Every structure is written in C-alpha cells, then in structure tokens.
Tab-separated table of C-alpha atoms in Angstrom:
chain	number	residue	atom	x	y	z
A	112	UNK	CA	0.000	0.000	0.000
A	113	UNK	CA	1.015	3.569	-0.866
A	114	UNK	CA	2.501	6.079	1.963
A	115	UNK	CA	-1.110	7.936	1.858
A	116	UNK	CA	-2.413	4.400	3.765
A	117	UNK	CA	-0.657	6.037	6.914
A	118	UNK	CA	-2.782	9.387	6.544
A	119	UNK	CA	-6.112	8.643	5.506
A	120	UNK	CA	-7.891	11.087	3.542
A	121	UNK	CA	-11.651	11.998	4.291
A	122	UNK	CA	-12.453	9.691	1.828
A	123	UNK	CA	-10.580	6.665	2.927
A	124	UNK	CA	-11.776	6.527	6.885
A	125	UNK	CA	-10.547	3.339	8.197
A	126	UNK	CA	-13.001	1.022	9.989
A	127	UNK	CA	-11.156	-1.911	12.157
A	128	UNK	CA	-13.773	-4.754	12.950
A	129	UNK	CA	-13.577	-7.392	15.389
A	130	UNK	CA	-15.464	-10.666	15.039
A	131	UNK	CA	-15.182	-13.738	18.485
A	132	UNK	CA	-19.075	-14.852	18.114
A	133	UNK	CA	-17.923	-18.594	18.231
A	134	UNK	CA	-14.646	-19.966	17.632
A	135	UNK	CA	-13.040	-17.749	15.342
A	136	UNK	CA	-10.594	-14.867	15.694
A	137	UNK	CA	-11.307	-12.311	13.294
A	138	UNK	CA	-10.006	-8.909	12.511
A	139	UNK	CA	-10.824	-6.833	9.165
A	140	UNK	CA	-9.961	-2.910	8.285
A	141	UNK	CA	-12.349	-1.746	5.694
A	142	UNK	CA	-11.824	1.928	3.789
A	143	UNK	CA	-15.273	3.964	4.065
A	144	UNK	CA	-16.170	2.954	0.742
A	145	UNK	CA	-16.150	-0.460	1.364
A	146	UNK	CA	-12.322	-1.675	0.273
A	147	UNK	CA	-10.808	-4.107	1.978
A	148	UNK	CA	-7.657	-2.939	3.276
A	149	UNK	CA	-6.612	-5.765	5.018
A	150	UNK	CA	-8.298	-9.108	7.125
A	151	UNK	CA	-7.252	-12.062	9.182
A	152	UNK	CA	-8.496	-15.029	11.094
A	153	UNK	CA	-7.343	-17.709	13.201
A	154	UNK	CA	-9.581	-20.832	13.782
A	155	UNK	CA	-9.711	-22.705	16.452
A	156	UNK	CA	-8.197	-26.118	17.290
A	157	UNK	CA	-8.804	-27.200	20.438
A	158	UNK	CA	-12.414	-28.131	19.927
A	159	UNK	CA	-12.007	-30.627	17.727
A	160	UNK	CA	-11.216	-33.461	20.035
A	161	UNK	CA	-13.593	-31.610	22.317
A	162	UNK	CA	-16.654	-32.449	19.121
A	163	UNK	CA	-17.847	-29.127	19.469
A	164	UNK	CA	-17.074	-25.418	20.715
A	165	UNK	CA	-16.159	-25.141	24.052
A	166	UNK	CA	-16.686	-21.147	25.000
A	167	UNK	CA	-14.844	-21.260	28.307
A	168	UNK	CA	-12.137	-22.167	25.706
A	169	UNK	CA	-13.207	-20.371	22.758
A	170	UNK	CA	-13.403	-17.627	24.788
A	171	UNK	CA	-10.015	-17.652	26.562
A	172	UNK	CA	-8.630	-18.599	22.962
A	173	UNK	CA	-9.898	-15.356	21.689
A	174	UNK	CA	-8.548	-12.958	24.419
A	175	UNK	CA	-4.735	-14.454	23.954
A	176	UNK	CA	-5.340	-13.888	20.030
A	177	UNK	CA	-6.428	-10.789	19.573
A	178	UNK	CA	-3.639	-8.531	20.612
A	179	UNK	CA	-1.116	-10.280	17.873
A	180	UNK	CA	-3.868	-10.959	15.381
A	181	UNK	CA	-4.939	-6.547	15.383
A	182	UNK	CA	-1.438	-5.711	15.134
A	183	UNK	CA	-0.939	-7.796	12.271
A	184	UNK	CA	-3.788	-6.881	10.424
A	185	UNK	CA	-2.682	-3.047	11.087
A	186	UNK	CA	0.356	-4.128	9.584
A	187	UNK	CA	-0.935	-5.853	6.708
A	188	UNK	CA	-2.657	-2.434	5.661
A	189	UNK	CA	0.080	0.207	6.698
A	190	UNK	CA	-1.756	1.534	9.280
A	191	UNK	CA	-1.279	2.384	13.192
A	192	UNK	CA	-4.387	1.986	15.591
A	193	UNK	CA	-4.410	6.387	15.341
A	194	UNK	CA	-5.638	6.040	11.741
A	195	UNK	CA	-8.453	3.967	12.381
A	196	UNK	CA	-11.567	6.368	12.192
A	197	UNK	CA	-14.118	3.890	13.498
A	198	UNK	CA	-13.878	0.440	15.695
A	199	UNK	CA	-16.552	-1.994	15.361
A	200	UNK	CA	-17.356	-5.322	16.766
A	201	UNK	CA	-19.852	-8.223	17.126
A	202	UNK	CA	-22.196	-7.754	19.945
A	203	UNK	CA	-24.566	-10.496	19.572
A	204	UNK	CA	-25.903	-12.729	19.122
A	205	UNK	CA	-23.402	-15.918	20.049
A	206	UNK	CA	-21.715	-17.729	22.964
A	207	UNK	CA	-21.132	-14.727	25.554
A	208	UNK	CA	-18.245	-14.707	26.865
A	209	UNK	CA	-16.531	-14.397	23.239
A	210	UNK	CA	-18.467	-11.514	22.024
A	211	UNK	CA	-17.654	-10.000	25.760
A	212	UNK	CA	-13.941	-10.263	24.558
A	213	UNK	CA	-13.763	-9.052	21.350
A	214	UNK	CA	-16.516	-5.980	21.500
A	215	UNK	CA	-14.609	-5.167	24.716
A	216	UNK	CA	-11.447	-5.007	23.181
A	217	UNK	CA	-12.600	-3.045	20.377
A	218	UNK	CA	-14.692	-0.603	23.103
A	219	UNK	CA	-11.503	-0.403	24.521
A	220	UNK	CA	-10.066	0.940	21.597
A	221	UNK	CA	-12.477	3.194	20.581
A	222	UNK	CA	-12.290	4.487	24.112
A	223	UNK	CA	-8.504	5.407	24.268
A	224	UNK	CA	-8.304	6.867	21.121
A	225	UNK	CA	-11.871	9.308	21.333
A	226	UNK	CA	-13.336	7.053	18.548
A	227	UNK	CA	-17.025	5.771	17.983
A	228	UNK	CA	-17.848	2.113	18.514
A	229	UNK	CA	-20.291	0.319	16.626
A	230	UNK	CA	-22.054	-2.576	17.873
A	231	UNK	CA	-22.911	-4.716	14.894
A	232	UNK	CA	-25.141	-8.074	14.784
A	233	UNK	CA	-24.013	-11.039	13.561
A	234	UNK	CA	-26.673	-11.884	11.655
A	235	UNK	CA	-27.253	-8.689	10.055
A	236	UNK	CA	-23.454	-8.697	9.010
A	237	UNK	CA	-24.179	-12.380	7.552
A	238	UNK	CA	-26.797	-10.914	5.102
A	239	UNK	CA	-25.431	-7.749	3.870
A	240	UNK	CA	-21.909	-9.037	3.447
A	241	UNK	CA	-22.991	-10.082	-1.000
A	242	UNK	CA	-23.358	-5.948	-1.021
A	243	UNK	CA	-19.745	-5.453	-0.369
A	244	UNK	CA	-18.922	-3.420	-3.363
A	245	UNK	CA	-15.636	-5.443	-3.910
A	246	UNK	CA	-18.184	-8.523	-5.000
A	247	UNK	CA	-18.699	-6.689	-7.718
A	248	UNK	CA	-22.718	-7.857	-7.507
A	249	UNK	CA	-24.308	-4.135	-7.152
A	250	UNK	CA	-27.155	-5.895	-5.437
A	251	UNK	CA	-29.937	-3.370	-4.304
A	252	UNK	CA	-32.839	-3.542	-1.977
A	253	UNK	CA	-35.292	-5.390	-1.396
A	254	UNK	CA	-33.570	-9.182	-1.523
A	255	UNK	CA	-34.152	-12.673	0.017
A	256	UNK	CA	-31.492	-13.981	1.823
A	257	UNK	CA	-31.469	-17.738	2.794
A	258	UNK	CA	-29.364	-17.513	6.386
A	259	UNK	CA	-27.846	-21.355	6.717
A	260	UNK	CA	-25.316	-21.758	9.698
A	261	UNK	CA	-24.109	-23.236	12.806
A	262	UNK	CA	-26.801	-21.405	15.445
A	263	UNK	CA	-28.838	-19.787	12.753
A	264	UNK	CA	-31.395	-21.091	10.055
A	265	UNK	CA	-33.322	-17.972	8.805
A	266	UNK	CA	-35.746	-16.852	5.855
A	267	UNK	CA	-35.170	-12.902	6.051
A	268	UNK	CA	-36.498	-10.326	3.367
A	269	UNK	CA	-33.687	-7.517	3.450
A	270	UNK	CA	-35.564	-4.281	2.768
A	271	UNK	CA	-33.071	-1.693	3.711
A	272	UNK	CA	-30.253	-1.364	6.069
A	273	UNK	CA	-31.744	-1.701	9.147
A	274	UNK	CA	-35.429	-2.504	8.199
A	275	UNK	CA	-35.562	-6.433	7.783
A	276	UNK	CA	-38.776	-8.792	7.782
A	277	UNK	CA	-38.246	-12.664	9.125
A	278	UNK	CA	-40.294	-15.099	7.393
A	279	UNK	CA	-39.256	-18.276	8.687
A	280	UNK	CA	-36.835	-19.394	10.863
A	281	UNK	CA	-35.609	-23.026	12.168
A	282	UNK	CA	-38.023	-24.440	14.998
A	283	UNK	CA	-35.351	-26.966	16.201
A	284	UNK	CA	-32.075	-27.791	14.927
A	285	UNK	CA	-30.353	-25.370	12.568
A	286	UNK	CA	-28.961	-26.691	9.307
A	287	UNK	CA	-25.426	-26.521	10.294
A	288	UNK	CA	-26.334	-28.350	13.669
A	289	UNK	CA	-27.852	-31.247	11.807
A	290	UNK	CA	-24.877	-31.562	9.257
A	291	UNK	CA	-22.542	-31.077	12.492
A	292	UNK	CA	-24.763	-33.885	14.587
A	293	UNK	CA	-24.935	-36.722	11.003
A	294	UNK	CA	-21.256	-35.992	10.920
A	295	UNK	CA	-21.007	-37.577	14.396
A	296	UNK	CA	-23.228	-40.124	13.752
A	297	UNK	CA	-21.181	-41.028	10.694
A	298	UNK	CA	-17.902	-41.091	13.212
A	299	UNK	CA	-16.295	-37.967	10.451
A	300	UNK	CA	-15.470	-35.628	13.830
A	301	UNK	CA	-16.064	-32.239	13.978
A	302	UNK	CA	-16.625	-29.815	12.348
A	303	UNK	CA	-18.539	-31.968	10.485
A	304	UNK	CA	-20.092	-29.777	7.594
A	305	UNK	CA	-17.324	-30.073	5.338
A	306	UNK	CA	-16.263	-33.685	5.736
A	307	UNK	CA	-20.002	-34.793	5.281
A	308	UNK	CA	-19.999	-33.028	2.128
A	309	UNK	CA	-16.410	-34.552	1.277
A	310	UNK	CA	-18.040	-37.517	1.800
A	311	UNK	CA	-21.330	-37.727	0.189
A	312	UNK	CA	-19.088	-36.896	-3.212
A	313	UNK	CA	-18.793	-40.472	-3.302
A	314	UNK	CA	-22.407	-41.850	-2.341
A	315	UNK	CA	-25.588	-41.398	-4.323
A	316	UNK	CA	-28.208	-39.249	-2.661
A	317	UNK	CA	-31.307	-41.042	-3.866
A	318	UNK	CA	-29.999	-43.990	-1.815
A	319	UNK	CA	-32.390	-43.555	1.073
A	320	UNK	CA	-35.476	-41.785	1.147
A	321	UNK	CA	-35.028	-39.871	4.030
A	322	UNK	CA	-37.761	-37.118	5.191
A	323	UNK	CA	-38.061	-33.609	3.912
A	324	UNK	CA	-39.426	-32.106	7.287
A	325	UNK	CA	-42.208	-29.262	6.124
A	326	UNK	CA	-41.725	-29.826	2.793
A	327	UNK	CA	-44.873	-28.211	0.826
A	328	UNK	CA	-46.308	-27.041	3.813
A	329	UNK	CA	-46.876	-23.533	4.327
A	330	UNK	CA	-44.593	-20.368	5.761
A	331	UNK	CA	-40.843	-20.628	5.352
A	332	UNK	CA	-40.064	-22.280	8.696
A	333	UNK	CA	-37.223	-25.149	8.930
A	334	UNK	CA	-37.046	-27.918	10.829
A	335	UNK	CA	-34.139	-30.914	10.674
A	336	UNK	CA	-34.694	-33.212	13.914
A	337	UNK	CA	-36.678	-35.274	12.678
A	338	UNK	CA	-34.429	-35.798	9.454
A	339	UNK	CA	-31.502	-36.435	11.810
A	340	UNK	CA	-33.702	-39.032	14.075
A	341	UNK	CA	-34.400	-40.822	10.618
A	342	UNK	CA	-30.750	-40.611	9.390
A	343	UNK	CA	-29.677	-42.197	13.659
A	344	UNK	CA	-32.151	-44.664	13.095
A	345	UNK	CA	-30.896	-45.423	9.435
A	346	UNK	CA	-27.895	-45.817	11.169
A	347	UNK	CA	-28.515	-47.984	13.832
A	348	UNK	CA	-29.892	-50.370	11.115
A	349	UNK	CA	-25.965	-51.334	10.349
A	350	UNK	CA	-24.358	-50.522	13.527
A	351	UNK	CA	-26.867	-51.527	16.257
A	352	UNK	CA	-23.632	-51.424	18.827
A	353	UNK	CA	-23.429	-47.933	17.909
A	354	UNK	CA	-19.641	-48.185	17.133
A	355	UNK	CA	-19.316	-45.893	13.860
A	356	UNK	CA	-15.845	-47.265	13.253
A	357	UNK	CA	-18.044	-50.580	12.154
A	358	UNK	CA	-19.579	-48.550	9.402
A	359	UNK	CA	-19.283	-49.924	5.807
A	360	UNK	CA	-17.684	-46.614	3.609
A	361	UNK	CA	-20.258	-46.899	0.896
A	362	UNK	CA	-23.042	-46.813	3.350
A	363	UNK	CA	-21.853	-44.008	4.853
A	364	UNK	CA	-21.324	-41.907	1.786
A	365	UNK	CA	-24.669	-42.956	0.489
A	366	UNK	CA	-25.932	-41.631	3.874
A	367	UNK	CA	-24.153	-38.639	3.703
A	368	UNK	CA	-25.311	-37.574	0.201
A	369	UNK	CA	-29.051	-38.609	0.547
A	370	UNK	CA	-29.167	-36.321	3.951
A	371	UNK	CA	-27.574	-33.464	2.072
A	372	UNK	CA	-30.291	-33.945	-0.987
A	373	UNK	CA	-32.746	-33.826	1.870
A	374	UNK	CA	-31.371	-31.076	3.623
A	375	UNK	CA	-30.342	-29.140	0.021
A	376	UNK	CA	-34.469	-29.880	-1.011
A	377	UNK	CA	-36.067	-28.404	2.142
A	378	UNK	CA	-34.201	-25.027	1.568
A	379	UNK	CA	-35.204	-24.833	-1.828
A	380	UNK	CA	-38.911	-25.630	-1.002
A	381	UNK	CA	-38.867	-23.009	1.382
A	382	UNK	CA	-36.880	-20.522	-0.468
A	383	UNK	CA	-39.966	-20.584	-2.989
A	384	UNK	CA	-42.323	-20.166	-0.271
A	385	UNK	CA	-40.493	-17.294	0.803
A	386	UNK	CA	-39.751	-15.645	-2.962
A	387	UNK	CA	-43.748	-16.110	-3.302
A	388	UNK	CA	-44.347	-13.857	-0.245
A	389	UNK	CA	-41.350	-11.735	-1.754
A	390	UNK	CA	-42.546	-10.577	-4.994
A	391	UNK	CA	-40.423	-7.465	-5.412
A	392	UNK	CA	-37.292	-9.079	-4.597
A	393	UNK	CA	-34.287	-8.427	-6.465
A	394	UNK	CA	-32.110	-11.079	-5.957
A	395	UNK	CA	-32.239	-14.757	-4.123
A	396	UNK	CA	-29.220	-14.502	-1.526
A	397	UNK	CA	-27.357	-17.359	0.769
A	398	UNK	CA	-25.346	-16.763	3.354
A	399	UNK	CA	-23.577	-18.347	6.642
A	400	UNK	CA	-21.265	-21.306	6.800
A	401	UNK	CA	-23.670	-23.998	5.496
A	402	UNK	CA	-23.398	-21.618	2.327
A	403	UNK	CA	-20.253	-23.264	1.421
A	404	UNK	CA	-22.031	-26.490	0.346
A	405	UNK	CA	-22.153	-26.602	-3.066
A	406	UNK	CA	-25.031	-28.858	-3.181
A	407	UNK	CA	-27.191	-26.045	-1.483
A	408	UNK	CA	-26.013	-23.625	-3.160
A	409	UNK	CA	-26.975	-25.337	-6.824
A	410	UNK	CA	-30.352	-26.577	-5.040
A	411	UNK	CA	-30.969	-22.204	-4.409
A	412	UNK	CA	-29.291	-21.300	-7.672
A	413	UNK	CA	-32.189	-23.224	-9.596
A	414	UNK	CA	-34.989	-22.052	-7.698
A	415	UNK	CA	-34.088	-18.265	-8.273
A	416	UNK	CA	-33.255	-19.604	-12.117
A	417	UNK	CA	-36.940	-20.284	-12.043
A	418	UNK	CA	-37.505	-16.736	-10.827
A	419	UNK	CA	-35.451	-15.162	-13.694
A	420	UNK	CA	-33.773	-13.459	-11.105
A	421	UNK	CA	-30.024	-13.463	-9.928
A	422	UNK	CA	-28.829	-15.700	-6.993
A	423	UNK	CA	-25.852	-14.327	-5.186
A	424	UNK	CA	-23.382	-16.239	-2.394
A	425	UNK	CA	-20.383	-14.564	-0.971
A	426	UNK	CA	-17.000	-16.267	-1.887
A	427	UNK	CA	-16.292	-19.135	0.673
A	428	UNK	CA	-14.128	-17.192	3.093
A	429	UNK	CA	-16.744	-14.747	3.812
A	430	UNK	CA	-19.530	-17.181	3.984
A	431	UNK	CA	-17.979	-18.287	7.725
A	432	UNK	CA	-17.180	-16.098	10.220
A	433	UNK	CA	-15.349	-13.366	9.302
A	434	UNK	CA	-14.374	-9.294	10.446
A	435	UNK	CA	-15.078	-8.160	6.446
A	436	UNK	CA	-18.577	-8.776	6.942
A	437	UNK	CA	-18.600	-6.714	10.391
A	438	UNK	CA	-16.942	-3.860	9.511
A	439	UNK	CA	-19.639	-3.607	6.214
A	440	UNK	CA	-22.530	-4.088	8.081
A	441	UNK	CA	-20.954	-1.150	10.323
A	442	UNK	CA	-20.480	0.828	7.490
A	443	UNK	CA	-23.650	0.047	5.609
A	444	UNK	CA	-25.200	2.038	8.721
A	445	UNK	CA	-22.487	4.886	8.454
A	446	UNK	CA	-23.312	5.434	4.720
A	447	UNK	CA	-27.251	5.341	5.679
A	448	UNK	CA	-26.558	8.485	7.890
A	449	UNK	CA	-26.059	6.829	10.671
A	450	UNK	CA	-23.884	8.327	13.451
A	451	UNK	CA	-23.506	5.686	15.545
A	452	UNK	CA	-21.319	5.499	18.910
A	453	UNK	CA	-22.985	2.401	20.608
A	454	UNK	CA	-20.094	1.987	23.578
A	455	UNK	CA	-21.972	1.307	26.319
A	456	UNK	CA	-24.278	-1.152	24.659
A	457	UNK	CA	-23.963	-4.565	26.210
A	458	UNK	CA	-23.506	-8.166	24.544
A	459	UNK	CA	-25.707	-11.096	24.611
A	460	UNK	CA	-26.101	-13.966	22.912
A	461	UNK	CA	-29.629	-13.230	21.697
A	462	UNK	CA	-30.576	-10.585	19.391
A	463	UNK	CA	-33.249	-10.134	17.359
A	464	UNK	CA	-33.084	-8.524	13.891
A	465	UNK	CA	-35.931	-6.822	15.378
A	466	UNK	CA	-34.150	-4.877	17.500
A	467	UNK	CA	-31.780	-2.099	16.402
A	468	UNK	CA	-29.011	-2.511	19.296
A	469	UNK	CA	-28.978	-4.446	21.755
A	470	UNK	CA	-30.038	-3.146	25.356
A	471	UNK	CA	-27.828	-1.153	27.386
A	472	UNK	CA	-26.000	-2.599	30.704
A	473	UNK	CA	-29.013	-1.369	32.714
A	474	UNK	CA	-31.340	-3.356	31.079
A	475	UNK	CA	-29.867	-6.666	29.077
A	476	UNK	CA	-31.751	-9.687	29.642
C-alpha cells in the first residue's frame, strides 16, 4: 500500500472490525467505501477433540489472540491503531463470553483513542456481506437472503439497512447443527459440515429416502430433527452397537449424500415459499457457513433460475465467520446516515433482527 495508507484522507476513513461470536478470531480494516484494506483469522483447534465449541475455551482462545492478530492486520494495511476512524465489533448474538472479549477489546479501543464504537449483529453482518462493493454484484434492496449456519437457520427479506422482515426461521435444529450432529453419527469428527460433504461426493443421494421435514407445507419455517432421528435410526440399522468405526464406507457416503439432498431440497422448497411472499425481490441470496455447500447452493441457484432473477453467495471465506462482513454491516449504517457510537451497549447472545441494538447494561436480559 502507498505512503497515503498512513494518513487517511476523508475519503478513505478506516473502519477496524472485530469478530469472536464462536470460535473464530477475526479482525478486518475496511476503507469507508467499502475496500478491503486488510483481514485475518485464526480458527480454532482445540475443539475438535472436544466435538464441538467449548466457550470457556473459545473464549479464553480469543482474548490471547487478539492482541497479535490486530497488530498484524494493522500491519498488513500500513496503518497504526491512530488512523483507524471507526472500531466496530460483534455484539450479539453468540456464545457470551466471546463476544464479551472481542466488542470489549474493540470498546476499549475506541475508548482510548476518542473514537465511535459500533455494535454490529451477527446476523445482520451475515446478510449484507454479497453488497460489499468489492463482490462486484451491485445488489440493491429489497432481496431474500437464505441464512444457513451453525446457530442460525433464517428466511429474512432484506428491505433496507436496518429494516428487515423474518419469514421463517428453524423451529429446532439449525442446518449446520444437523450436518454437524450426522457428521457424528457417521464417526467424520467435527466440524462436520465439510467432511459430510467430502463424503457424500462419493455416495448417491437417492440412496435412502429420508424425510423432507415441512416440505410443501406452508410459511418458510425449517425444521431438521426429525431428518436427523431418521438418518440415527438409518444408522442404527448397520451398527446396532453404535460403534461408527463398524460402518461400511459406501453406506456411509450414500448416507451422507441422501441427507444433504434432503437437507439441500427443504431449503429450496422453502426458499420458494419465501420468494412467493417476496414478490419485489431483487435477488435470491445465501449466506452463513452452510453456504459453502455446493449442493445447497446449486439446489438455491435453480430455484431463483426459475424466478429469472439473480442468486448471489459470498466467496467461501466470507460465507464463515469473518471481520469483512462486520466492519460492512458497520459501514452500511455509516453510509445510511447513521452516526452511531454504541459503547456502552452490552452483549448477549440473543438478538433479534428486530431490535436495532442491543439493550444497554441497565437493562440486558
């Protein structure tokens, strides 16, 4: 980067995000116009022989990271913590003590060097990260954005920054908590997203006809339980003992790759449930970690095919957690007129989309 990067012009404005919802690290500086100017993030370890996120840990993991990991980000973008214009960090929802680490340490930025703080939700980071002008997509208001992670399955018509309308929403198990829980059941570990899909590449997915929970019903809610008590039961069919080791490859990958189709089928059935009560919309959106599956992704891409209208996933990276998408939504609000300085706001781990920032010390539930 040039010299200038050390004295930014009006224009220019740095914005330094922090991102500790879950398990990963994550620090981003964004110019005011959207350009990335440099990112990081470390994942955890540690969990893995755990099979699934400890936040004690996570938590912990994130306050020993962060000093190193903001420094080298500053580096990365020839910049010292006095040129940063703006500090922003995740403030809910997520496992609470790691949001209470990083938006503290970014409050406590903001704090020593007079600068405002925004307090940014995760899940409204999550669906306005494809408007990142660096995507290249130009996509404009209103959209439909299919939110498939970890803690989060949501149907959510994006109207403006700010102004967002829930259709559906998971009634049990998210998506990325089923593939997580088959994963186990299929002995692959954890995280188990990726290595299910890994292996359902080599099974067929019409192997088993396993349920498509609310399929053709109504709304645009979700529900996977009772696809993942039909894929244990499956299971138990081969490996009564319940030692996965014992489980024949093939049937495993055929497993694998019929739950996916199942799980791929529901969120297109829903996702035209949703673009029916979403006439307007310009654009059929995914985001989240469960994004990544390529399978889901083609299952969406059809359905808005059928809509004539574009469908739009950010690149894998910023599909899981990541600072970029935090210091956007931050600035999405700055560019909307927003003046935000939301220090003394308070994390949680629940936050509605509802609800513009979370409640203040005084009154967090």
């Amino acid at each position: 980067m040039s010299a200038s990067a050390t004295s930014p012009s009006a224009s220019t404005r740095p914005l330094l995000a922090i991102e500790t919802s879950c398990d990963d690290t994550a620090c981003a500086i964004l110019a005011y116009d959207g350009t990335i100017l440099a990112e990081g993030v470390l994942s955890q370890t540690d969990h893995a022989i755990l099979g699934g996120v400890v936040p004690e840990i996570a938590a912990r993991a994130h306050l020993d990271a962060l000093p190193a990991l903001v420094a080298e980000v500053l580096k990365k973008a020839s910049l010292t913590l006095a040129d940063i214009d703006t500090f922003a960090g995740t403030t809910g929802p997520g496992l609470i003590g790691g949001l209470i680490v990083g938006s503290s340490y970014a409050k406590g930025l903001a704090m020593a060097l007079h600068r405002p703080f925004v307090a940014v939700n995760h899940i409204e980071a999550h669906i306005l990260t494809p408007r990142l002008p660096s995507l290249g997509a130009d996509l404009h208001f209103p959209y439909l954005t299919m939110l498939v992670s970890g803690g989060h399955c949501q149907c959510v018509s994006v109207e403006q920054t700010g102004r967002y309308v829930r259709l559906g929403g998971t009634i049990d198990d998210a998506a990325g908590e089923a593939f997580d829980k088959v994963a186990k059941m299929l002995g692959l570990g954890w995280p188990g997203g990726p290595a299910l899909e890994k292996l359902a590449t080599e099974g067929r997915d019409d192997a088993y006809p396993l349920p498509r929970p609310l399929k053709g019903r109504e709304g645009c809610d979700f529900s996977f339980s009772g696809l993942k008590t039909a894929v244990s039961r499956l299971i138990d069919t081969q490996d009564p003992t319940g030692s996965r080791d014992a489980l024949p490859h093939q049937f495993a990958a055929d497993v694998a790759a019929s739950f996916q189709r199942a799980v791929a089928d529901v969120m297109a059935d829903r996702a035209e449930h949703a673009l029916a009560l979403s006439p307007n919309a310009t654009a059929l959106v995914v985001a989240g970690g469960v994004a990544a599956n390529k399978t889901l992704r083609h299952a969406l891409e059809q359905v808005a095919a059928n809509h004539r209208i574009p469908f739009l996933a950010p690149p894998l990276r910023l599909c899981t957690d990541n600072a970029v998408m935090v210091a956007w939504a931050a600035l999405e609000r700055l560019h909307a007129g927003e003046t935000p300085n939301e220090i003394d706001t308070a994390a949680r781990p629940r936050w509605p989309l509802s609800e513009r920032t979370p409640s203040t010390p005084e009154h967090a539930s």
